[in-house]
PDB file of C-alpha atoms in Angstrom:
ATOM      1  CA  MET P   1      15.721 -30.252  21.897  1.00 38.00           C
ATOM      2  CA  TYR P   2      12.369 -28.291  21.697  1.00 37.00           C
ATOM      3  CA  LYS P   3      14.007 -25.235  22.325  1.00 38.00           C
ATOM      4  CA  HIS P   4      16.827 -25.948  19.472  1.00 40.00           C
ATOM      5  CA  SER P   5      13.961 -26.707  17.089  1.00 40.00           C
ATOM      6  CA  LEU P   6      12.283 -23.526  17.618  1.00 36.00           C
ATOM      7  CA  ILE P   7      15.722 -21.604  17.312  1.00 35.00           C
ATOM      8  CA  LYS P   8      16.520 -23.658  14.022  1.00 33.00           C
ATOM      9  CA  ILE P   9      13.019 -22.727  12.479  1.00 32.00           C
ATOM     10  CA  ALA P  10      13.452 -18.951  13.476  1.00 32.00           C
ATOM     11  CA  ILE P  11      17.027 -18.856  11.859  1.00 33.00           C
ATOM     12  CA  ILE P  12      15.623 -20.684   8.650  1.00 33.00           C
ATOM     13  CA  ALA P  13      12.716 -18.089   8.580  1.00 36.00           C
ATOM     14  CA  LEU P  14      15.009 -15.261   8.948  1.00 37.00           C
ATOM     15  CA  PHE P  15      17.182 -16.415   6.109  1.00 39.00           C
ATOM     16  CA  CYS P  16      14.411 -17.072   3.740  1.00 39.00           C
ATOM     17  CA  LEU P  17      13.373 -13.320   4.632  1.00 40.00           C
ATOM     18  CA  PHE P  18      16.525 -11.930   3.585  1.00 40.00           C
ATOM     19  CA  LEU P  19      17.336 -14.435   0.631  1.00 39.00           C
ATOM     20  CA  ASN P  20      13.869 -13.601  -0.707  1.00 46.00           C
ATOM     21  CA  PRO P  21      14.255 -11.735  -4.292  1.00 42.00           C
ATOM     22  CA  LEU P  22      11.559  -9.333  -3.748  1.00 50.00           C
ATOM     23  CA  THR P  23      13.227  -8.070  -0.350  1.00 46.00           C
ATOM     24  CA  VAL P  24      16.716  -7.920  -1.719  1.00 42.00           C
ATOM     25  CA  PHE P  25      15.228  -6.146  -5.030  1.00 46.00           C
ATOM     26  CA  ALA P  26      13.269  -3.656  -2.573  1.00 48.00           C
ATOM     27  CA  ALA P  27      16.450  -2.772  -0.692  1.00 46.00           C
ATOM     28  CA  GLU P  28      18.611  -1.743  -3.434  1.00 51.00           C
ATOM     29  CA  GLU P  29      16.253  -0.738  -5.961  1.00 54.00           C
ATOM     30  CA  LYS P  30      16.087   2.701  -7.969  1.00 67.00           C
ATOM     31  CA  PRO P  31      13.843   4.821  -7.713  1.00 77.00           C
ATOM     32  CA  PRO P  32      12.877   4.611  -4.007  1.00 89.00           C
ATOM     33  CA  ALA P  33       9.747   2.215  -3.590  1.00 95.00           C
ATOM     34  CA  LEU P  34       9.220   1.616  -0.039  1.00 98.00           C
ATOM     35  CA  VAL P  35       5.967   2.393   1.573  1.00 98.00           C
ATOM     36  CA  SER P  36       5.600   3.158   5.450  1.00 98.00           C
ATOM     37  CA  MET P  37       1.693   2.641   6.606  1.00 98.00           C
ATOM     38  CA  TRP P  38       0.353   3.194  10.001  1.00 99.00           C
ATOM     39  CA  THR P  39      -2.940   1.965  11.067  1.00 98.00           C
ATOM     40  CA  MET P  40      -4.708   3.744  14.079  1.00 99.00           C
ATOM     41  CA  GLU P  41      -7.736   2.836  15.604  1.00 98.00           C
ATOM     42  CA  VAL P  42      -9.330   5.496  17.658  1.00 98.00           C
ATOM     43  CA  LYS P  43     -11.815   5.516  20.294  1.00 98.00           C
ATOM     44  CA  PRO P  44     -15.281   5.195  19.254  1.00 96.00           C
ATOM     45  CA  GLY P  45     -17.282   8.420  19.026  1.00 96.00           C
ATOM     46  CA  SER P  46     -13.839  10.659  19.314  1.00 98.00           C
ATOM     47  CA  GLU P  47     -13.275  10.741  15.496  1.00 98.00           C
ATOM     48  CA  LYS P  48     -14.092  14.430  15.427  1.00 98.00           C
ATOM     49  CA  ASP P  49     -11.844  15.306  18.072  1.00 98.00           C
ATOM     50  CA  PHE P  50      -9.249  13.106  16.692  1.00 99.00           C
ATOM     51  CA  GLU P  51      -9.342  14.756  13.299  1.00 99.00           C
ATOM     52  CA  ALA P  52      -9.270  18.384  14.914  1.00 99.00           C
ATOM     53  CA  ALA P  53      -6.116  17.326  16.741  1.00 99.00           C
ATOM     54  CA  PHE P  54      -4.526  15.610  13.809  1.00 99.00           C
ATOM     55  CA  LYS P  55      -4.894  18.621  11.697  1.00 98.00           C
ATOM     56  CA  SER P  56      -3.087  20.713  14.441  1.00 98.00           C
ATOM     57  CA  HIS P  57      -0.453  17.953  14.386  1.00 98.00           C
ATOM     58  CA  ILE P  58      -0.046  18.200  10.658  1.00 98.00           C
ATOM     59  CA  LYS P  59       0.768  21.922  10.922  1.00 97.00           C
ATOM     60  CA  ALA P  60       3.274  21.265  13.651  1.00 98.00           C
ATOM     61  CA  ARG P  61       4.989  18.654  11.307  1.00 98.00           C
ATOM     62  CA  GLN P  62       5.089  20.860   8.401  1.00 97.00           C
ATOM     63  CA  LYS P  63       6.654  23.690  10.636  1.00 97.00           C
ATOM     64  CA  ALA P  64       9.359  21.224  12.310  1.00 98.00           C
ATOM     65  CA  GLY P  65      10.345  20.536   8.553  1.00 97.00           C
ATOM     66  CA  ASP P  66       8.764  16.891   8.032  1.00 98.00           C
ATOM     67  CA  THR P  67       9.864  15.836   4.442  1.00 97.00           C
ATOM     68  CA  ARG P  68       7.021  13.237   3.998  1.00 98.00           C
ATOM     69  CA  SER P  69       3.818  13.927   2.301  1.00 98.00           C
ATOM     70  CA  TRP P  70       1.753  11.503   4.467  1.00 98.00           C
ATOM     71  CA  GLN P  71      -1.775  10.574   2.885  1.00 98.00           C
ATOM     72  CA  VAL P  72      -4.619   9.666   4.985  1.00 99.00           C
ATOM     73  CA  TYR P  73      -7.403   7.141   4.211  1.00 99.00           C
ATOM     74  CA  THR P  74     -10.407   5.735   6.029  1.00 99.00           C
ATOM     75  CA  PRO P  75     -12.399   2.505   5.404  1.00 98.00           C
ATOM     76  CA  HIS P  76     -15.644   3.091   3.123  1.00 98.00           C
ATOM     77  CA  THR P  77     -16.328  -0.700   3.099  1.00 98.00           C
ATOM     78  CA  GLY P  78     -15.674  -3.412   5.450  1.00 95.00           C
ATOM     79  CA  SER P  79     -15.631  -2.688   9.140  1.00 91.00           C
ATOM     80  CA  HIS P  80     -13.778  -0.784  12.068  1.00 92.00           C
ATOM     81  CA  PHE P  81     -14.518   2.702  10.933  1.00 96.00           C
ATOM     82  CA  ASN P  82     -12.872   4.254  13.639  1.00 97.00           C
ATOM     83  CA  ARG P  83      -9.787   3.244  11.769  1.00 98.00           C
ATOM     84  CA  TYR P  84      -7.383   5.784   9.840  1.00 99.00           C
ATOM     85  CA  ILE P  85      -4.762   4.798   7.786  1.00 99.00           C
ATOM     86  CA  ILE P  86      -1.645   7.077   7.429  1.00 99.00           C
ATOM     87  CA  ARG P  87       0.884   6.183   4.338  1.00 98.00           C
ATOM     88  CA  TYR P  88       3.880   7.661   2.796  1.00 98.00           C
ATOM     89  CA  CYS P  89       5.552   6.417  -0.480  1.00 97.00           C
ATOM     90  CA  CYS P  90       8.277   6.401  -1.564  1.00 96.00           C
ATOM     91  CA  PHE P  91      11.582   6.154   0.046  1.00 97.00           C
ATOM     92  CA  LYS P  92      14.803   3.766   0.707  1.00 96.00           C
ATOM     93  CA  TRP P  93      15.865   1.997   3.646  1.00 96.00           C
ATOM     94  CA  ALA P  94      18.621   4.462   4.528  1.00 95.00           C
ATOM     95  CA  ASP P  95      16.079   7.244   4.105  1.00 97.00           C
ATOM     96  CA  GLN P  96      14.374   5.932   7.437  1.00 97.00           C
ATOM     97  CA  ASP P  97      17.501   6.548   9.578  1.00 97.00           C
ATOM     98  CA  ALA P  98      17.505  10.238   8.783  1.00 97.00           C
ATOM     99  CA  TYR P  99      13.956  10.637   8.972  1.00 98.00           C
ATOM    100  CA  ASP P 100      13.932   8.843  12.477  1.00 97.00           C
ATOM    101  CA  LYS P 101      16.602  11.540  13.750  1.00 98.00           C
ATOM    102  CA  TRP P 102      14.683  14.065  12.534  1.00 98.00           C
ATOM    103  CA  ALA P 103      11.646  13.005  14.274  1.00 97.00           C
ATOM    104  CA  ASP P 104      13.847  12.719  17.690  1.00 97.00           C
ATOM    105  CA  ASP P 105      15.650  15.906  17.137  1.00 98.00           C
ATOM    106  CA  SER P 106      12.452  17.918  16.533  1.00 97.00           C
ATOM    107  CA  LYS P 107      10.496  16.711  19.462  1.00 96.00           C
ATOM    108  CA  VAL P 108       7.459  16.482  17.327  1.00 97.00           C
ATOM    109  CA  MET P 109       5.952  13.353  18.804  1.00 97.00           C
ATOM    110  CA  SER P 110       5.498  15.330  21.832  1.00 97.00           C
ATOM    111  CA  ASP P 111       3.017  17.285  20.181  1.00 97.00           C
ATOM    112  CA  TRP P 112       1.448  14.221  19.051  1.00 98.00           C
ATOM    113  CA  GLU P 113       1.297  12.410  22.441  1.00 97.00           C
ATOM    114  CA  LYS P 114      -0.344  15.447  23.932  1.00 97.00           C
ATOM    115  CA  GLY P 115      -2.882  15.999  21.188  1.00 98.00           C
ATOM    116  CA  ALA P 116      -3.992  13.591  18.575  1.00 98.00           C
ATOM    117  CA  GLY P 117      -2.471  10.451  20.401  1.00 98.00           C
ATOM    118  CA  LYS P 118      -4.752  10.715  23.188  1.00 98.00           C
ATOM    119  CA  TYR P 119      -7.529   9.338  21.020  1.00 99.00           C
ATOM    120  CA  VAL P 120      -5.630   6.523  19.428  1.00 99.00           C
ATOM    121  CA  GLU P 121      -6.661   3.228  21.196  1.00 98.00           C
ATOM    122  CA  HIS P 122      -4.362   0.595  18.976  1.00 98.00           C
ATOM    123  CA  TYR P 123      -1.574   1.273  16.383  1.00 98.00           C
ATOM    124  CA  SER P 124       0.121  -0.920  13.719  1.00 98.00           C
ATOM    125  CA  HIS P 125       3.097  -0.258  11.441  1.00 98.00           C
ATOM    126  CA  HIS P 126       4.003  -1.870   8.469  1.00 98.00           C
ATOM    127  CA  TYR P 127       6.684  -1.675   5.196  1.00 98.00           C
ATOM    128  CA  SER P 128       5.427  -2.537   1.762  1.00 98.00           C
ATOM    129  CA  TRP P 129       7.184  -2.316  -1.543  1.00 98.00           C
ATOM    130  CA  VAL P 130       5.418  -0.689  -4.610  1.00 98.00           C
ATOM    131  CA  ASP P 131       6.488  -2.630  -7.949  1.00 98.00           C
ATOM    132  CA  MET P 132       7.072   0.628  -9.972  1.00 96.00           C
ATOM    133  CA  GLU P 133       7.925  -1.311 -13.270  1.00 96.00           C
ATOM    134  CA  ASN P 134       4.738  -3.045 -13.433  1.00 97.00           C
ATOM    135  CA  SER P 135       2.583  -0.266 -12.167  1.00 97.00           C
ATOM    136  CA  HIS P 136       0.704   2.587 -13.877  1.00 96.00           C
ATOM    137  CA  TRP P 137      -0.170   5.686 -11.837  1.00 94.00           C
ATOM    138  CA  LYS P 138      -0.946   8.862 -13.702  1.00 91.00           C
ATOM    139  CA  GLU P 139       0.786  11.619 -12.248  1.00 87.00           C
ATOM    140  CA  GLY P 140      -1.304  14.456 -10.716  1.00 84.00           C
ATOM    141  CA  GLU P 141      -4.463  12.573 -10.873  1.00 84.00           C
ATOM    142  CA  SER P 142      -6.818  13.338  -8.088  1.00 91.00           C
ATOM    143  CA  TYR P 143      -9.127  11.083  -6.564  1.00 96.00           C
ATOM    144  CA  GLN P 144     -11.407  10.508  -3.823  1.00 98.00           C
ATOM    145  CA  PHE P 145     -11.481   6.615  -3.122  1.00 99.00           C
ATOM    146  CA  VAL P 146      -8.885   3.848  -3.819  1.00 98.00           C
ATOM    147  CA  GLY P 147     -10.433   0.238  -4.504  1.00 98.00           C
ATOM    148  CA  VAL P 148      -7.660  -2.457  -3.208  1.00 98.00           C
ATOM    149  CA  ARG P 149      -7.726  -6.027  -4.130  1.00 98.00           C
ATOM    150  CA  SER P 150      -5.704  -8.110  -1.810  1.00 98.00           C
ATOM    151  CA  TYR P 151      -4.241 -11.505  -2.806  1.00 98.00           C
ATOM    152  CA  HIS P 152      -3.062 -13.861   0.059  1.00 98.00           C
ATOM    153  CA  LEU P 153      -0.117 -15.261  -1.681  1.00 98.00           C
ATOM    154  CA  ILE P 154       1.015 -19.269  -1.324  1.00 96.00           C
ATOM    155  CA  PRO P 155       4.706 -19.247   0.057  1.00 92.00           C
ATOM    156  CA  GLY P 156       7.121 -19.956  -2.685  1.00 88.00           C
ATOM    157  CA  GLY P 157       4.996 -19.045  -5.402  1.00 88.00           C
ATOM    158  CA  ASN P 158       6.000 -16.739  -8.315  1.00 90.00           C
ATOM    159  CA  ALA P 159       3.555 -14.105  -8.355  1.00 96.00           C
ATOM    160  CA  SER P 160       6.036 -11.474  -9.775  1.00 96.00           C
ATOM    161  CA  ASP P 161       5.827 -13.463 -13.377  1.00 97.00           C
ATOM    162  CA  SER P 162       1.997 -13.017 -13.218  1.00 97.00           C
ATOM    163  CA  VAL P 163       2.254  -9.544 -12.162  1.00 98.00           C
ATOM    164  CA  LYS P 164       4.492  -8.781 -14.990  1.00 98.00           C
ATOM    165  CA  GLU P 165       2.427 -10.661 -17.490  1.00 98.00           C
ATOM    166  CA  ILE P 166      -0.765  -8.996 -16.845  1.00 98.00           C
ATOM    167  CA  SER P 167       0.614  -5.508 -16.332  1.00 98.00           C
ATOM    168  CA  LYS P 168       2.347  -6.111 -19.914  1.00 98.00           C
ATOM    169  CA  LEU P 169      -1.048  -6.990 -21.351  1.00 98.00           C
ATOM    170  CA  ALA P 170      -2.759  -4.067 -19.610  1.00 97.00           C
ATOM    171  CA  LYS P 171      -0.113  -1.572 -21.042  1.00 97.00           C
ATOM    172  CA  ASP P 172      -0.319  -3.473 -24.787  1.00 98.00           C
ATOM    173  CA  ILE P 173      -4.087  -2.833 -24.974  1.00 97.00           C
ATOM    174  CA  LYS P 174      -3.468   0.802 -23.778  1.00 95.00           C
ATOM    175  CA  TRP P 175      -5.869   0.350 -20.794  1.00 94.00           C
ATOM    176  CA  ASP P 176      -6.689   3.910 -19.872  1.00 92.00           C
ATOM    177  CA  ARG P 177      -6.815   3.287 -16.008  1.00 95.00           C
ATOM    178  CA  SER P 178      -4.213   3.933 -13.020  1.00 97.00           C
ATOM    179  CA  TRP P 179      -3.035   0.824 -11.317  1.00 98.00           C
ATOM    180  CA  GLY P 180      -0.603  -0.018  -8.788  1.00 98.00           C
ATOM    181  CA  TRP P 181       0.797  -3.271  -7.479  1.00 98.00           C
ATOM    182  CA  THR P 182       2.212  -3.463  -3.943  1.00 98.00           C
ATOM    183  CA  TYR P 183       3.865  -6.328  -1.891  1.00 98.00           C
ATOM    184  CA  ASN P 184       4.057  -6.433   1.795  1.00 97.00           C
ATOM    185  CA  ILE P 185       7.276  -6.723   3.349  1.00 97.00           C
ATOM    186  CA  THR P 186       6.116  -7.031   6.721  1.00 97.00           C
ATOM    187  CA  GLY P 187       2.699  -8.432   7.966  1.00 96.00           C
ATOM    188  CA  ALA P 188       0.633 -10.593   5.948  1.00 95.00           C
ATOM    189  CA  ASN P 189       2.177 -12.228   3.029  1.00 96.00           C
ATOM    190  CA  GLU P 190      -0.151 -10.341   0.747  1.00 98.00           C
ATOM    191  CA  LEU P 191      -0.028  -8.473  -2.662  1.00 98.00           C
ATOM    192  CA  GLN P 192      -2.320  -5.725  -3.303  1.00 98.00           C
ATOM    193  CA  LEU P 193      -3.689  -4.262  -6.524  1.00 98.00           C
ATOM    194  CA  ALA P 194      -4.777  -0.670  -6.176  1.00 98.00           C
ATOM    195  CA  PHE P 195      -7.032   1.359  -8.464  1.00 98.00           C
ATOM    196  CA  PRO P 196      -7.791   5.239  -7.878  1.00 98.00           C
ATOM    197  CA  PHE P 197     -11.372   6.554  -8.649  1.00 98.00           C
ATOM    198  CA  LYS P 198     -12.375  10.086  -8.936  1.00 97.00           C
ATOM    199  CA  ASN P 199     -16.028   9.435  -7.512  1.00 98.00           C
ATOM    200  CA  PHE P 200     -18.523   6.567  -7.380  1.00 98.00           C
ATOM    201  CA  ALA P 201     -19.192   6.815 -10.894  1.00 98.00           C
ATOM    202  CA  ASP P 202     -15.823   6.279 -11.843  1.00 97.00           C
ATOM    203  CA  MET P 203     -16.235   2.711 -10.212  1.00 97.00           C
ATOM    204  CA  GLN P 204     -18.376   1.674 -13.237  1.00 96.00           C
ATOM    205  CA  PRO P 205     -16.224  -0.755 -15.202  1.00 92.00           C
ATOM    206  CA  PRO P 206     -15.191   1.050 -18.639  1.00 90.00           C
ATOM    207  CA  GLU P 207     -16.612   0.024 -21.943  1.00 92.00           C
ATOM    208  CA  PRO P 208     -14.984  -1.756 -23.678  1.00 94.00           C
ATOM    209  CA  SER P 209     -14.166  -4.121 -20.734  1.00 94.00           C
ATOM    210  CA  PHE P 210     -10.334  -5.042 -19.977  1.00 95.00           C
ATOM    211  CA  GLY P 211     -11.381  -8.825 -21.090  1.00 95.00           C
ATOM    212  CA  ASP P 212     -12.688  -7.406 -24.253  1.00 96.00           C
ATOM    213  CA  LEU P 213      -9.708  -5.490 -24.954  1.00 97.00           C
ATOM    214  CA  ALA P 214      -7.450  -8.484 -24.086  1.00 97.00           C
ATOM    215  CA  GLU P 215      -9.544 -10.765 -26.328  1.00 97.00           C
ATOM    216  CA  LYS P 216      -9.076  -8.738 -29.274  1.00 97.00           C
ATOM    217  CA  HIS P 217      -5.189  -8.288 -28.718  1.00 98.00           C
ATOM    218  CA  LEU P 218      -4.525 -12.023 -28.109  1.00 98.00           C
ATOM    219  CA  GLY P 219      -6.905 -13.525 -30.666  1.00 98.00           C
ATOM    220  CA  SER P 220      -8.786 -15.364 -28.147  1.00 97.00           C
ATOM    221  CA  GLU P 221     -10.712 -15.640 -24.912  1.00 96.00           C
ATOM    222  CA  GLU P 222      -8.687 -18.952 -23.855  1.00 97.00           C
ATOM    223  CA  LYS P 223      -5.436 -17.256 -24.121  1.00 97.00           C
ATOM    224  CA  VAL P 224      -6.695 -14.358 -21.743  1.00 97.00           C
ATOM    225  CA  ASP P 225      -8.129 -17.102 -19.334  1.00 97.00           C
ATOM    226  CA  GLU P 226      -4.591 -18.879 -19.511  1.00 98.00           C
ATOM    227  CA  ILE P 227      -2.909 -15.739 -18.245  1.00 97.00           C
ATOM    228  CA  PHE P 228      -5.442 -15.462 -15.234  1.00 97.00           C
ATOM    229  CA  ASP P 229      -5.466 -19.046 -14.492  1.00 97.00           C
ATOM    230  CA  ARG P 230      -1.559 -18.932 -13.985  1.00 97.00           C
ATOM    231  CA  PHE P 231      -2.217 -16.026 -11.691  1.00 97.00           C
ATOM    232  CA  SER P 232      -4.648 -17.943  -9.738  1.00 97.00           C
ATOM    233  CA  LYS P 233      -2.269 -20.644  -8.659  1.00 96.00           C
ATOM    234  CA  VAL P 234      -0.038 -18.102  -6.454  1.00 97.00           C
ATOM    235  CA  TYR P 235      -2.735 -17.047  -4.025  1.00 98.00           C
ATOM    236  CA  THR P 236      -5.327 -18.913  -1.992  1.00 97.00           C
ATOM    237  CA  LYS P 237      -8.024 -16.167  -1.411  1.00 97.00           C
ATOM    238  CA  THR P 238      -8.689 -12.340  -2.282  1.00 98.00           C
ATOM    239  CA  LYS P 239     -10.560  -9.699  -0.424  1.00 97.00           C
ATOM    240  CA  TYR P 240     -11.663  -6.292  -1.799  1.00 98.00           C
ATOM    241  CA  ASN P 241     -12.149  -2.950  -0.089  1.00 98.00           C
ATOM    242  CA  ILE P 242     -12.611   0.783  -0.889  1.00 99.00           C
ATOM    243  CA  TYR P 243     -10.830   3.396   1.007  1.00 99.00           C
ATOM    244  CA  ARG P 244     -11.882   7.056   1.123  1.00 99.00           C
ATOM    245  CA  HIS P 245      -8.871   9.549   0.555  1.00 98.00           C
ATOM    246  CA  HIS P 246      -8.904  12.665   3.020  1.00 98.00           C
ATOM    247  CA  PRO P 247      -6.729  15.518   1.311  1.00 97.00           C
ATOM    248  CA  GLU P 248      -7.749  17.869   4.307  1.00 97.00           C
ATOM    249  CA  LEU P 249      -5.809  15.449   6.891  1.00 98.00           C
ATOM    250  CA  SER P 250      -2.982  14.868   4.594  1.00 98.00           C
ATOM    251  CA  ILE P 251       0.306  16.772   3.899  1.00 97.00           C
ATOM    252  CA  PRO P 252       0.376  18.070   0.417  1.00 92.00           C
ATOM    253  CA  ALA P 253       3.274  16.522  -1.800  1.00 85.00           C
ATOM    254  CA  LYS P 254       6.139  19.106  -2.266  1.00 77.00           C
ATOM    255  CA  LYS P 255       6.374  20.458  -6.047  1.00 67.00           C
TER     256      LYS P 255
END
């Protein structure tokens, strides 16, 4: 009976995944909006050797015809500073089949295992989905850092309505910042809000502030508070971290 209960729970969880509107939309939407992200923890003290081998591997991938402009980040705040985040956006599910075939046919992972892979102690890999409609990321904008606010979502909550409401407000007040919303498809049930920064000075909140502009647009502070009060009901906790972008370790986007 216990075994049957576990099977039942697993089946229900699986159906919830595929019946989740976000997951269905991510599979069908246009343009591509899926993200593949690898997190690698290298052996402490081997960061320089890893980066040298990583640069060599990038050249091997480019020579072999890698079509993805992988971008590399490291934590600037928090812990685990031996962690490297390798991220690619954006593609569709069907694109992954062709990419996996290229990786197998090109034997590019053999180069990885003989080089940079020797320094990696732990890997994790996850997929996420970028809400393109409610994001506003300026094309061609260069940046050194990305600030990421993560929201741990309440199961069954409707975060998408609040995301749409907040983003509409930001666009209505013509807020002159880039931002991007991303939902995890695998891993923790989280929503991320990312902001790029050119440098540390760029992290200074602009004047007038978002709240000032929103209050002026809506006519009262109470109306602004109502929007964010609704949003606060869809998550249990948040965390904020800053990551450094490494163009020298990344594959440039094809023009």
